[in-house]
């Protein structure tokens, strides 16, 4: 990776929930990689805040454990540099006095260094306390820096941003009490996945695609995020969210926007966000009366994955009465001239047969000549790349044809590793680039699309299906897709398997 001797402002990244799952699985390894690439500001500090008090040795152990589980060959020098930039503060997010301590800590740091730091507050905490933390940051005067507007204060908030349309609106208006939209960085890490970032380049830098990217040539679009993992260690979080809020509201709707948005006027954050928003605002919300037809939910039962027996969701969360969905399939339509009539199918599930995320663009067939439609697959995980199915003549003396795949695979074309989404997001927050972060309008528009489904599903278990862990979801998912198109495109593990 290209490293630049950046001239980023001195920055302190305060991570709330430093000992939690998100920090240890994603944020600390991402910071290690940024350090290793030489991309962190010269004056940089990570301040982990947590109820747990850890001494220096325990802090190093936390970093070691988190980084070693994710990184194969840890560069000792980079690791040490990161440890030197790491500190912790014992902190209870519910206690106002702790925000005063945090402010004092930051002031002391600035006095000691005779520098004014940009302050980034990363809320890696349960969504239920986002609002109260944002409030207390403001009330504790942490929304300002020592230079009063010369340095920046930014707040990074994980998804889900709200629990439904109403709470998202509330959270947005609440956060505006102290922070402007330019200061709020709402995380949707799917937007920062390397292949997702490539969607716009693929579409708009290849005239071949741009001209056929509409309802005249495309018959349907399918976006799948299938996970073999369950809810390990995140039972409480998942019980409050479920697959619809966790994966669909943000990740899948954002992938849909990238896939269908118009060419932005330029590369600025504003122009790109504006086009993403147009799609979300033009997506027809699923009305209450259409839920049965356009939405399907299910929960995993016991089964086996990759040969190992696994228990049911009920057992995993220890609640026999839970009605939380771990699988969702939706059919959406975009009410724009170039997309009218193209069904967009979204689906996600936990404990599925295999792990993959991809976008399948199904082009129209030539029914008269009995020629199948081309399929363009944008594979986001695993084996990132893009594959196009073509019909070719089979070698030999007959006119027999066959479908073959023509592909671009990152691993074949590029030597560098793809940076993890969180590396990109942390770096963008440091440099103040909001392109890969959904705006508050996008958040509202995406909740609007699914709001009646969110409400209906939280009220009763009507229509809740079950599927064995290790399958491709409930049996009726097949008929569900067949109402709208030829059916789900099956997962092809051979794509970009090198
Ligand atoms: C998170 C969800 O946002 O994305 C998780 O909360 C999910 O439930 C995860 O497992 C998937 O992300 P990735 O990057 O591992 O595909």
Short mmCIF file of C-alpha atoms and ligand atoms in Angstrom, two decimals:
data_model
loop_
_atom_site.label_atom_id
_atom_site.label_comp_id
_atom_site.label_asym_id
_atom_site.label_seq_id
_atom_site.Cartn_x
_atom_site.Cartn_y
_atom_site.Cartn_z
CA UNK A 1 0.00 0.00 0.00
CA UNK A 2 1.04 3.51 -0.77
CA UNK A 3 2.05 5.28 2.43
CA UNK A 4 2.09 9.02 2.56
CA UNK A 5 3.93 11.21 4.94
CA UNK A 6 0.70 12.84 5.90
CA UNK A 7 0.30 16.16 7.56
CA UNK A 8 -2.83 15.25 9.46
CA UNK A 9 -3.56 17.34 12.49
CA UNK A 10 -2.70 15.95 15.91
CA UNK A 11 -5.54 13.61 16.75
CA UNK A 12 -6.85 11.77 19.77
CA UNK A 13 -9.18 8.89 19.08
CA UNK A 14 -11.30 8.14 22.13
CA UNK A 15 -12.89 4.70 21.90
CA UNK A 16 -15.87 4.04 24.16
CA UNK A 17 -16.15 0.31 24.77
CA UNK A 18 -12.49 -0.49 24.15
CA UNK A 19 -12.68 -3.97 25.65
CA UNK A 20 -15.81 -4.92 23.67
CA UNK A 21 -16.27 -7.13 20.65
CA UNK A 22 -16.14 -4.39 18.01
CA UNK A 23 -12.98 -2.81 19.37
CA UNK A 24 -11.06 -6.00 19.86
CA UNK A 25 -12.20 -7.66 16.64
CA UNK A 26 -12.05 -4.73 14.27
CA UNK A 27 -10.86 -1.39 15.62
CA UNK A 28 -7.56 -2.35 17.27
CA UNK A 29 -6.40 -4.54 14.34
CA UNK A 30 -7.38 -1.69 11.97
CA UNK A 31 -5.30 0.77 13.99
CA UNK A 32 -2.38 -1.64 13.91
CA UNK A 33 -2.56 -1.80 10.10
CA UNK A 34 -2.79 1.97 9.78
CA UNK A 35 0.28 2.28 12.00
CA UNK A 36 2.05 -0.34 9.92
CA UNK A 37 1.28 1.57 6.71
CA UNK A 38 2.52 4.80 8.30
CA UNK A 39 -0.88 6.39 7.81
CA UNK A 40 -1.59 7.63 11.32
CA UNK A 41 -0.98 11.29 12.21
CA UNK A 42 2.44 12.07 13.68
CA UNK A 43 0.82 13.16 16.92
CA UNK A 44 -1.77 10.50 17.62
CA UNK A 45 -3.20 8.90 20.70
CA UNK A 46 -5.79 6.16 21.15
CA UNK A 47 -7.57 6.58 24.44
CA UNK A 48 -9.64 3.53 25.31
CA UNK A 49 -12.33 4.23 27.85
CA UNK A 50 -13.98 1.43 29.73
CA UNK A 51 -15.46 0.56 33.10
CA UNK A 52 -12.70 -1.99 33.47
CA UNK A 53 -9.47 -0.68 34.95
CA UNK A 54 -6.48 -2.17 33.19
CA UNK A 55 -2.87 -1.50 34.14
CA UNK A 56 -0.23 -0.99 31.45
CA UNK A 57 0.60 -4.71 31.29
CA UNK A 58 -3.05 -5.65 30.88
CA UNK A 59 -3.47 -2.99 28.22
CA UNK A 60 -0.59 -4.46 26.22
CA UNK A 61 -2.16 -7.89 26.65
CA UNK A 62 -5.46 -6.56 25.30
CA UNK A 63 -3.69 -5.15 22.23
CA UNK A 64 -1.62 -8.30 21.72
CA UNK A 65 -4.60 -10.61 21.92
CA UNK A 66 -6.75 -8.51 19.66
CA UNK A 67 -4.09 -7.96 17.00
CA UNK A 68 -2.61 -11.44 17.01
CA UNK A 69 -5.95 -13.10 16.38
CA UNK A 70 -6.41 -10.99 13.23
CA UNK A 71 -2.88 -10.42 11.91
CA UNK A 72 -0.62 -13.25 10.83
CA UNK A 73 2.81 -11.62 10.90
CA UNK A 74 2.75 -8.86 13.42
CA UNK A 75 5.48 -6.32 12.79
CA UNK A 76 7.02 -5.84 16.23
CA UNK A 77 8.11 -2.30 15.53
CA UNK A 78 4.64 -1.18 14.42
CA UNK A 79 3.05 -3.00 17.32
CA UNK A 80 5.31 -1.22 19.78
CA UNK A 81 4.60 2.12 18.18
CA UNK A 82 0.88 1.50 18.55
CA UNK A 83 1.31 0.46 22.20
CA UNK A 84 3.19 3.71 22.84
CA UNK A 85 0.23 5.62 21.43
CA UNK A 86 -2.31 3.78 23.55
CA UNK A 87 -3.71 4.70 26.92
CA UNK A 88 -6.82 3.93 28.93
CA UNK A 89 -9.13 5.80 31.24
CA UNK A 90 -11.55 4.18 33.60
CA UNK A 91 -14.96 5.47 32.62
CA UNK A 92 -18.63 4.80 33.17
CA UNK A 93 -20.71 6.21 30.32
CA UNK A 94 -23.63 6.73 32.69
CA UNK A 95 -21.66 8.95 35.09
CA UNK A 96 -21.49 12.63 34.22
CA UNK A 97 -18.45 13.16 36.38
CA UNK A 98 -16.49 10.77 34.17
CA UNK A 99 -17.03 13.11 31.22
CA UNK A 100 -15.40 15.85 33.30
CA UNK A 101 -12.47 13.52 33.93
CA UNK A 102 -12.25 12.82 30.22
CA UNK A 103 -12.23 16.54 29.44
CA UNK A 104 -9.49 17.09 32.01
CA UNK A 105 -7.49 14.21 30.57
CA UNK A 106 -7.69 15.69 27.07
CA UNK A 107 -6.79 19.19 28.28
CA UNK A 108 -3.76 17.85 30.15
CA UNK A 109 -2.62 15.95 27.08
CA UNK A 110 -2.84 19.12 25.02
CA UNK A 111 -1.02 21.18 27.63
CA UNK A 112 1.73 18.61 27.90
CA UNK A 113 2.25 18.54 24.14
CA UNK A 114 1.50 22.25 23.65
CA UNK A 115 -0.77 21.21 20.80
CA UNK A 116 -4.44 21.32 20.07
CA UNK A 117 -5.78 17.89 19.07
CA UNK A 118 -8.63 16.95 16.80
CA UNK A 119 -10.93 14.81 18.93
CA UNK A 120 -12.63 11.74 17.55
CA UNK A 121 -15.11 9.98 19.81
CA UNK A 122 -15.87 6.45 18.62
CA UNK A 123 -19.01 5.01 20.23
CA UNK A 124 -18.35 1.27 20.14
CA UNK A 125 -21.13 0.80 22.70
CA UNK A 126 -24.64 -0.71 22.63
CA UNK A 127 -27.03 1.32 20.45
CA UNK A 128 -29.35 1.77 23.43
CA UNK A 129 -26.89 4.24 25.01
CA UNK A 130 -25.81 6.21 21.89
CA UNK A 131 -28.17 9.03 22.66
CA UNK A 132 -27.21 9.39 26.27
CA UNK A 133 -23.46 9.32 25.49
CA UNK A 134 -23.84 11.96 22.75
CA UNK A 135 -25.85 14.10 25.18
CA UNK A 136 -23.33 13.78 27.95
CA UNK A 137 -20.43 14.55 25.60
CA UNK A 138 -22.17 17.79 24.72
CA UNK A 139 -23.25 18.63 28.25
CA UNK A 140 -19.69 17.91 29.40
CA UNK A 141 -18.41 20.50 26.89
CA UNK A 142 -16.59 17.83 24.95
CA UNK A 143 -18.07 19.03 21.67
CA UNK A 144 -15.48 21.81 21.65
CA UNK A 145 -11.72 21.71 21.38
CA UNK A 146 -9.04 23.89 22.83
CA UNK A 147 -8.79 26.13 19.78
CA UNK A 148 -12.55 26.64 19.49
CA UNK A 149 -13.27 25.46 15.99
CA UNK A 150 -9.71 25.43 14.71
CA UNK A 151 -9.43 21.76 15.60
CA UNK A 152 -12.33 19.43 14.96
CA UNK A 153 -14.49 17.23 17.11
CA UNK A 154 -16.06 14.25 15.36
CA UNK A 155 -18.32 11.55 16.71
CA UNK A 156 -18.33 8.11 15.11
CA UNK A 157 -21.48 6.12 15.72
CA UNK A 158 -22.00 2.49 14.87
CA UNK A 159 -25.17 1.18 13.32
CA UNK A 160 -28.03 0.61 13.87
CA UNK A 161 -28.66 4.32 14.15
CA UNK A 162 -31.99 4.10 15.95
CA UNK A 163 -34.38 1.16 16.29
CA UNK A 164 -37.02 2.39 13.86
CA UNK A 165 -37.90 5.51 11.93
CA UNK A 166 -39.12 7.44 14.93
CA UNK A 167 -36.17 6.68 17.20
CA UNK A 168 -33.72 7.43 14.37
CA UNK A 169 -35.34 10.85 13.94
CA UNK A 170 -35.12 11.43 17.68
CA UNK A 171 -31.49 10.38 17.80
CA UNK A 172 -30.69 12.71 14.92
CA UNK A 173 -32.43 15.69 16.43
CA UNK A 174 -30.91 14.94 19.82
CA UNK A 175 -27.39 14.77 18.43
CA UNK A 176 -27.92 18.09 16.65
CA UNK A 177 -28.24 19.79 20.03
CA UNK A 178 -24.47 19.79 20.30
CA UNK A 179 -23.08 18.48 17.03
CA UNK A 180 -23.50 19.51 13.42
CA UNK A 181 -24.00 16.92 10.67
CA UNK A 182 -20.42 17.57 9.55
CA UNK A 183 -19.26 16.28 12.93
CA UNK A 184 -21.27 13.06 12.90
CA UNK A 185 -19.80 10.03 11.19
CA UNK A 186 -22.37 7.23 11.05
CA UNK A 187 -20.62 3.97 10.41
CA UNK A 188 -21.80 1.49 7.81
CA UNK A 189 -18.69 -0.56 7.28
CA UNK A 190 -20.11 -2.21 4.14
CA UNK A 191 -19.68 1.08 2.30
CA UNK A 192 -15.97 0.90 3.03
CA UNK A 193 -15.41 -2.66 1.85
CA UNK A 194 -13.00 -2.60 -1.04
CA UNK A 195 -15.35 -4.23 -3.56
CA UNK A 196 -18.24 -2.02 -2.50
CA UNK A 197 -16.05 1.01 -3.14
CA UNK A 198 -15.32 -0.41 -6.55
CA UNK A 199 -18.99 -0.55 -7.60
CA UNK A 200 -19.05 3.08 -8.72
CA UNK A 201 -15.77 2.74 -10.63
CA UNK A 202 -16.97 -0.42 -12.32
CA UNK A 203 -20.22 1.22 -13.33
CA UNK A 204 -19.05 4.68 -14.27
CA UNK A 205 -15.56 4.08 -15.66
CA UNK A 206 -16.68 1.35 -18.03
CA UNK A 207 -19.10 2.73 -20.64
CA UNK A 208 -19.94 -0.86 -21.53
CA UNK A 209 -21.85 -1.16 -18.26
CA UNK A 210 -23.13 2.36 -17.87
CA UNK A 211 -25.24 2.17 -20.99
CA UNK A 212 -27.04 -1.03 -20.09
CA UNK A 213 -27.49 -0.30 -16.39
CA UNK A 214 -31.25 0.23 -16.39
CA UNK A 215 -34.63 -1.46 -16.67
CA UNK A 216 -34.32 -1.85 -20.40
CA UNK A 217 -31.55 -4.42 -19.98
CA UNK A 218 -31.59 -5.54 -16.36
CA UNK A 219 -34.31 -7.92 -15.26
CA UNK A 220 -33.60 -8.10 -11.51
CA UNK A 221 -30.96 -7.43 -8.90
CA UNK A 222 -30.23 -9.73 -5.98
CA UNK A 223 -28.13 -8.71 -2.99
CA UNK A 224 -27.19 -11.46 -0.55
CA UNK A 225 -25.29 -11.34 2.72
CA UNK A 226 -25.13 -14.90 3.94
CA UNK A 227 -23.24 -15.68 7.14
CA UNK A 228 -22.29 -19.07 8.50
CA UNK A 229 -21.61 -17.58 11.94
CA UNK A 230 -24.27 -17.10 14.58
CA UNK A 231 -24.55 -14.46 17.28
CA UNK A 232 -21.54 -15.53 19.34
CA UNK A 233 -21.05 -13.18 22.27
CA UNK A 234 -23.58 -10.64 20.93
CA UNK A 235 -26.77 -12.26 22.16
CA UNK A 236 -28.14 -9.17 23.92
CA UNK A 237 -27.36 -6.92 20.98
CA UNK A 238 -28.98 -9.31 18.53
CA UNK A 239 -32.08 -9.75 20.63
CA UNK A 240 -32.58 -5.98 20.38
CA UNK A 241 -31.88 -5.79 16.67
CA UNK A 242 -32.48 -8.94 14.59
CA UNK A 243 -31.46 -9.36 10.97
CA UNK A 244 -33.71 -6.64 9.54
CA UNK A 245 -32.21 -3.85 11.64
CA UNK A 246 -28.74 -5.35 11.81
CA UNK A 247 -28.06 -6.08 8.15
CA UNK A 248 -30.87 -4.81 5.95
CA UNK A 249 -31.58 -1.29 7.23
CA UNK A 250 -28.08 -0.13 6.63
CA UNK A 251 -25.72 -2.54 4.87
CA UNK A 252 -28.00 -4.03 2.22
CA UNK A 253 -29.87 -0.83 1.45
CA UNK A 254 -26.56 0.99 1.04
CA UNK A 255 -25.30 -1.70 -1.35
CA UNK A 256 -28.55 -1.29 -3.25
CA UNK A 257 -27.98 2.47 -3.50
CA UNK A 258 -24.44 2.03 -4.80
CA UNK A 259 -25.69 -0.46 -7.36
CA UNK A 260 -28.53 1.69 -8.68
CA UNK A 261 -27.60 5.35 -8.09
CA UNK A 262 -27.02 7.81 -10.92
CA UNK A 263 -23.58 9.07 -11.81
CA UNK A 264 -22.62 11.71 -9.25
CA UNK A 265 -21.77 15.19 -10.56
CA UNK A 266 -18.24 14.78 -9.16
CA UNK A 267 -16.33 12.72 -6.64
CA UNK A 268 -17.19 14.89 -3.64
CA UNK A 269 -18.87 13.38 -0.60
CA UNK A 270 -21.85 15.64 -1.13
CA UNK A 271 -22.45 14.55 -4.74
CA UNK A 272 -22.13 10.85 -3.96
CA UNK A 273 -24.32 11.03 -0.85
CA UNK A 274 -26.91 12.98 -2.82
CA UNK A 275 -27.26 10.21 -5.40
CA UNK A 276 -27.36 7.47 -2.77
CA UNK A 277 -30.10 9.40 -1.01
CA UNK A 278 -32.12 9.78 -4.19
CA UNK A 279 -32.32 5.99 -4.48
CA UNK A 280 -33.32 5.49 -0.87
CA UNK A 281 -35.96 8.18 -1.10
CA UNK A 282 -37.31 6.67 -4.31
CA UNK A 283 -37.52 3.15 -2.94
CA UNK A 284 -41.14 2.33 -2.33
CA UNK A 285 -41.62 1.59 1.38
CA UNK A 286 -43.19 -1.78 2.09
CA UNK A 287 -46.68 -1.01 3.29
CA UNK A 288 -48.34 -3.00 6.06
CA UNK A 289 -50.65 -4.72 3.65
CA UNK A 290 -47.73 -5.81 1.42
CA UNK A 291 -45.57 -7.33 4.14
CA UNK A 292 -46.79 -10.87 3.59
CA UNK A 293 -45.96 -10.62 -0.10
CA UNK A 294 -42.75 -8.63 -0.01
CA UNK A 295 -41.04 -9.73 3.19
CA UNK A 296 -40.06 -13.06 4.62
CA UNK A 297 -38.52 -13.74 8.02
CA UNK A 298 -37.18 -16.81 9.71
CA UNK A 299 -35.08 -17.99 12.62
CA UNK A 300 -32.45 -20.73 12.63
CA UNK A 301 -33.10 -24.00 14.31
CA UNK A 302 -30.42 -26.51 15.25
CA UNK A 303 -28.47 -28.08 12.41
CA UNK A 304 -24.92 -28.53 11.26
CA UNK A 305 -22.46 -26.20 9.56
CA UNK A 306 -19.34 -27.38 7.76
CA UNK A 307 -19.92 -30.75 9.46
CA UNK A 308 -20.24 -29.38 13.01
CA UNK A 309 -23.47 -29.61 14.98
CA UNK A 310 -24.84 -26.27 16.14
CA UNK A 311 -27.79 -25.34 18.33
CA UNK A 312 -30.86 -23.25 17.59
CA UNK A 313 -31.06 -19.47 17.93
CA UNK A 314 -33.40 -19.92 20.89
CA UNK A 315 -30.74 -21.97 22.61
CA UNK A 316 -27.95 -19.58 21.64
CA UNK A 317 -29.70 -16.64 23.27
CA UNK A 318 -31.21 -18.70 26.09
CA UNK A 319 -34.75 -17.49 25.38
CA UNK A 320 -37.33 -19.99 24.30
CA UNK A 321 -39.91 -17.33 23.54
CA UNK A 322 -37.75 -15.16 21.27
CA UNK A 323 -39.31 -14.13 17.96
CA UNK A 324 -36.24 -12.34 16.65
CA UNK A 325 -35.51 -13.08 13.00
CA UNK A 326 -32.08 -14.28 11.89
CA UNK A 327 -33.07 -14.47 8.21
CA UNK A 328 -34.78 -11.86 6.05
CA UNK A 329 -35.71 -11.70 2.39
CA UNK A 330 -37.29 -8.57 0.92
CA UNK A 331 -38.50 -7.49 -2.47
CA UNK A 332 -38.21 -3.80 -3.20
CA UNK A 333 -38.90 -1.51 -6.13
CA UNK A 334 -37.36 1.81 -7.00
CA UNK A 335 -39.81 4.35 -8.32
CA UNK A 336 -37.54 5.99 -10.88
CA UNK A 337 -37.91 5.96 -14.65
CA UNK A 338 -34.73 3.90 -15.14
CA UNK A 339 -35.57 1.29 -12.47
CA UNK A 340 -39.33 0.92 -12.57
CA UNK A 341 -40.29 -2.73 -12.94
CA UNK A 342 -36.93 -4.16 -11.77
CA UNK A 343 -37.41 -6.24 -8.62
CA UNK A 344 -34.60 -5.78 -6.13
CA UNK A 345 -34.28 -8.79 -3.88
CA UNK A 346 -32.36 -8.50 -0.63
CA UNK A 347 -31.62 -11.38 1.68
CA UNK A 348 -29.47 -12.09 4.66
CA UNK A 349 -29.17 -14.84 7.20
CA UNK A 350 -27.06 -16.11 10.05
CA UNK A 351 -25.99 -19.75 10.41
CA UNK A 352 -26.39 -20.34 6.70
CA UNK A 353 -24.66 -23.00 4.65
CA UNK A 354 -21.78 -20.74 3.63
CA UNK A 355 -20.49 -17.22 4.10
CA UNK A 356 -20.68 -14.88 1.16
CA UNK A 357 -21.85 -11.40 0.25
CA UNK A 358 -22.53 -10.54 -3.33
CA UNK A 359 -24.59 -8.52 -5.73
CA UNK A 360 -26.02 -10.39 -8.70
CA UNK A 361 -27.09 -8.24 -11.63
CA UNK A 362 -29.28 -10.35 -13.86
CA UNK A 363 -29.54 -9.05 -17.39
CA UNK A 364 -32.57 -9.78 -19.51
CA UNK A 365 -32.69 -12.91 -21.58
CA UNK A 366 -33.44 -12.97 -25.27
CA UNK A 367 -36.57 -15.06 -24.99
CA UNK A 368 -37.20 -15.20 -28.72
CA UNK A 369 -33.81 -16.72 -29.44
CA UNK A 370 -33.84 -18.66 -26.15
CA UNK A 371 -30.60 -17.00 -25.04
CA UNK A 372 -30.17 -16.73 -21.25
CA UNK A 373 -29.51 -13.35 -19.70
CA UNK A 374 -25.96 -12.48 -18.72
CA UNK A 375 -25.13 -12.45 -15.04
CA UNK A 376 -22.73 -9.98 -13.49
CA UNK A 377 -21.63 -10.93 -9.99
CA UNK A 378 -19.96 -8.44 -7.72
CA UNK A 379 -18.44 -10.56 -4.97
CA UNK A 380 -17.81 -8.65 -1.78
CA UNK A 381 -16.73 -11.58 0.41
CA UNK A 382 -14.99 -14.01 0.18
CA UNK A 383 -12.69 -14.06 -2.88
CA UNK A 384 -13.44 -10.49 -3.86
CA UNK A 385 -13.92 -9.76 -7.51
CA UNK A 386 -16.32 -9.35 -10.38
CA UNK A 387 -17.46 -12.13 -12.71
CA UNK A 388 -19.46 -11.95 -15.91
CA UNK A 389 -21.22 -14.99 -17.30
CA UNK A 390 -20.96 -15.19 -21.08
CA UNK A 391 -22.37 -17.62 -23.55
CA UNK A 392 -19.68 -18.99 -25.87
CA UNK A 393 -19.47 -21.62 -28.55
CA UNK A 394 -18.02 -24.86 -27.27
CA UNK A 395 -14.85 -25.82 -29.14
CA UNK A 396 -15.46 -28.55 -31.66
CA UNK A 397 -17.49 -29.20 -34.77
CA UNK A 398 -20.98 -28.51 -33.47
CA UNK A 399 -22.75 -25.24 -32.66
CA UNK A 400 -23.26 -26.15 -29.06
CA UNK A 401 -22.95 -23.24 -26.64
CA UNK A 402 -22.01 -23.05 -23.00
CA UNK A 403 -22.03 -20.43 -20.21
CA UNK A 404 -18.54 -19.53 -19.02
CA UNK A 405 -17.26 -16.99 -16.55
CA UNK A 406 -14.97 -14.06 -17.27
CA UNK A 407 -13.66 -12.57 -14.10
CA UNK A 408 -11.58 -9.92 -12.41
CA UNK A 409 -10.23 -11.15 -9.07
CA UNK A 410 -8.38 -8.88 -6.69
CA UNK A 411 -6.00 -11.64 -5.70
CA UNK A 412 -4.97 -12.24 -9.27
CA UNK A 413 -4.70 -8.63 -10.32
CA UNK A 414 -3.22 -6.95 -7.26
CA UNK A 415 -0.48 -7.98 -4.85
CA UNK A 416 -1.45 -5.74 -1.97
CA UNK A 417 -3.91 -6.95 0.64
CA UNK A 418 -7.28 -5.22 0.61
CA UNK A 419 -7.48 -2.93 3.62
CA UNK A 420 -10.23 -3.85 6.03
CA UNK A 421 -13.28 -1.56 5.96
CA UNK A 422 -12.51 -0.24 9.45
CA UNK A 423 -9.03 0.86 8.41
CA UNK A 424 -10.57 2.96 5.70
CA UNK A 425 -13.28 4.38 7.97
CA UNK A 426 -10.91 5.35 10.77
CA UNK A 427 -8.55 6.98 8.28
CA UNK A 428 -11.40 8.88 6.62
CA UNK A 429 -12.66 10.10 9.99
CA UNK A 430 -9.13 11.28 10.83
CA UNK A 431 -8.88 13.19 7.57
CA UNK A 432 -12.47 14.43 7.68
CA UNK A 433 -13.84 12.71 4.57
CA UNK A 434 -17.52 11.76 4.97
CA UNK A 435 -18.02 10.07 1.57
CA UNK A 436 -18.31 6.57 3.00
CA UNK A 437 -20.60 7.56 5.85
CA UNK A 438 -24.40 7.71 5.44
CA UNK A 439 -25.93 11.11 6.10
CA UNK A 440 -28.82 11.61 8.51
CA UNK A 441 -31.16 11.91 5.51
CA UNK A 442 -29.97 8.54 4.21
CA UNK A 443 -30.55 6.99 7.61
CA UNK A 444 -34.10 8.36 7.77
CA UNK A 445 -34.85 7.31 4.18
CA UNK A 446 -33.66 3.75 4.76
CA UNK A 447 -35.68 3.34 7.95
CA UNK A 448 -38.69 4.63 6.04
CA UNK A 449 -38.44 1.77 3.53
CA UNK A 450 -38.73 -0.93 6.20
CA UNK A 451 -40.49 0.84 9.06
CA UNK A 452 -43.83 -0.93 8.80
CA UNK A 453 -42.06 -4.29 8.64
CA UNK A 454 -39.97 -3.43 11.71
CA UNK A 455 -43.14 -2.56 13.60
CA UNK A 456 -45.18 -5.53 12.47
CA UNK A 457 -42.43 -8.05 13.17
CA UNK A 458 -41.75 -6.76 16.66
CA UNK A 459 -45.41 -7.12 17.59
CA UNK A 460 -46.14 -10.73 16.80
CA UNK A 461 -44.57 -13.90 15.44
CA UNK A 462 -47.08 -14.11 12.56
CA UNK A 463 -45.33 -15.62 9.55
CA UNK A 464 -42.10 -16.39 11.39
CA UNK A 465 -40.51 -19.44 9.76
CA UNK A 466 -37.67 -21.70 10.83
CA UNK A 467 -34.72 -23.12 8.94
CA UNK A 468 -32.11 -25.63 9.94
CA UNK A 469 -28.70 -24.10 10.64
CA UNK A 470 -26.44 -24.90 7.72
CA UNK A 471 -29.17 -24.56 5.07
CA UNK A 472 -29.89 -21.72 2.65
CA UNK A 473 -32.78 -20.45 4.74
CA UNK A 474 -36.45 -21.42 5.01
CA UNK A 475 -37.92 -23.60 2.28
CA UNK A 476 -40.38 -20.97 1.13
CA UNK A 477 -37.56 -18.54 0.32
CA UNK A 478 -37.42 -20.34 -3.02
CA UNK A 479 -41.04 -19.60 -3.95
CA UNK A 480 -40.63 -16.11 -2.55
CA UNK A 481 -37.94 -15.26 -5.13
CA UNK A 482 -39.70 -17.15 -7.90
CA UNK A 483 -42.64 -14.77 -7.66
CA UNK A 484 -40.41 -12.04 -9.01
CA UNK A 485 -37.74 -13.65 -11.16
CA UNK A 486 -36.23 -16.95 -12.19
CA UNK A 487 -35.24 -17.52 -8.54
CA UNK A 488 -32.21 -16.90 -6.35
CA UNK A 489 -28.91 -17.13 -8.15
CA UNK A 490 -27.11 -19.98 -6.42
CA UNK A 491 -23.79 -19.27 -4.69
CA UNK A 492 -20.87 -20.12 -6.92
CA UNK A 493 -17.84 -20.75 -4.71
CA UNK A 494 -15.67 -21.06 -7.81
CA UNK A 495 -15.86 -17.31 -8.48
CA UNK A 496 -12.36 -15.93 -7.88
CA UNK A 497 -11.25 -19.00 -5.97
CA UNK A 498 -7.53 -18.85 -6.64
C1 LIG B 1 -22.21 -6.16 11.39
C2 LIG B 1 -23.37 -6.91 11.98
O1 LIG B 1 -22.58 -4.84 11.09
O2 LIG B 1 -21.80 -6.81 10.20
C3 LIG B 1 -23.01 -8.36 12.23
O3 LIG B 1 -23.74 -6.29 13.19
C4 LIG B 1 -22.46 -9.00 10.98
O4 LIG B 1 -24.12 -9.08 12.70
C5 LIG B 1 -21.35 -8.14 10.41
O5 LIG B 1 -21.98 -10.28 11.30
C6 LIG B 1 -20.88 -8.68 9.09
O6 LIG B 1 -19.80 -7.94 8.67
P1 LIG B 1 -18.61 -8.60 7.87
O7 LIG B 1 -17.70 -7.46 7.55
O8 LIG B 1 -17.99 -9.62 8.78
O9 LIG B 1 -19.21 -9.21 6.66
#
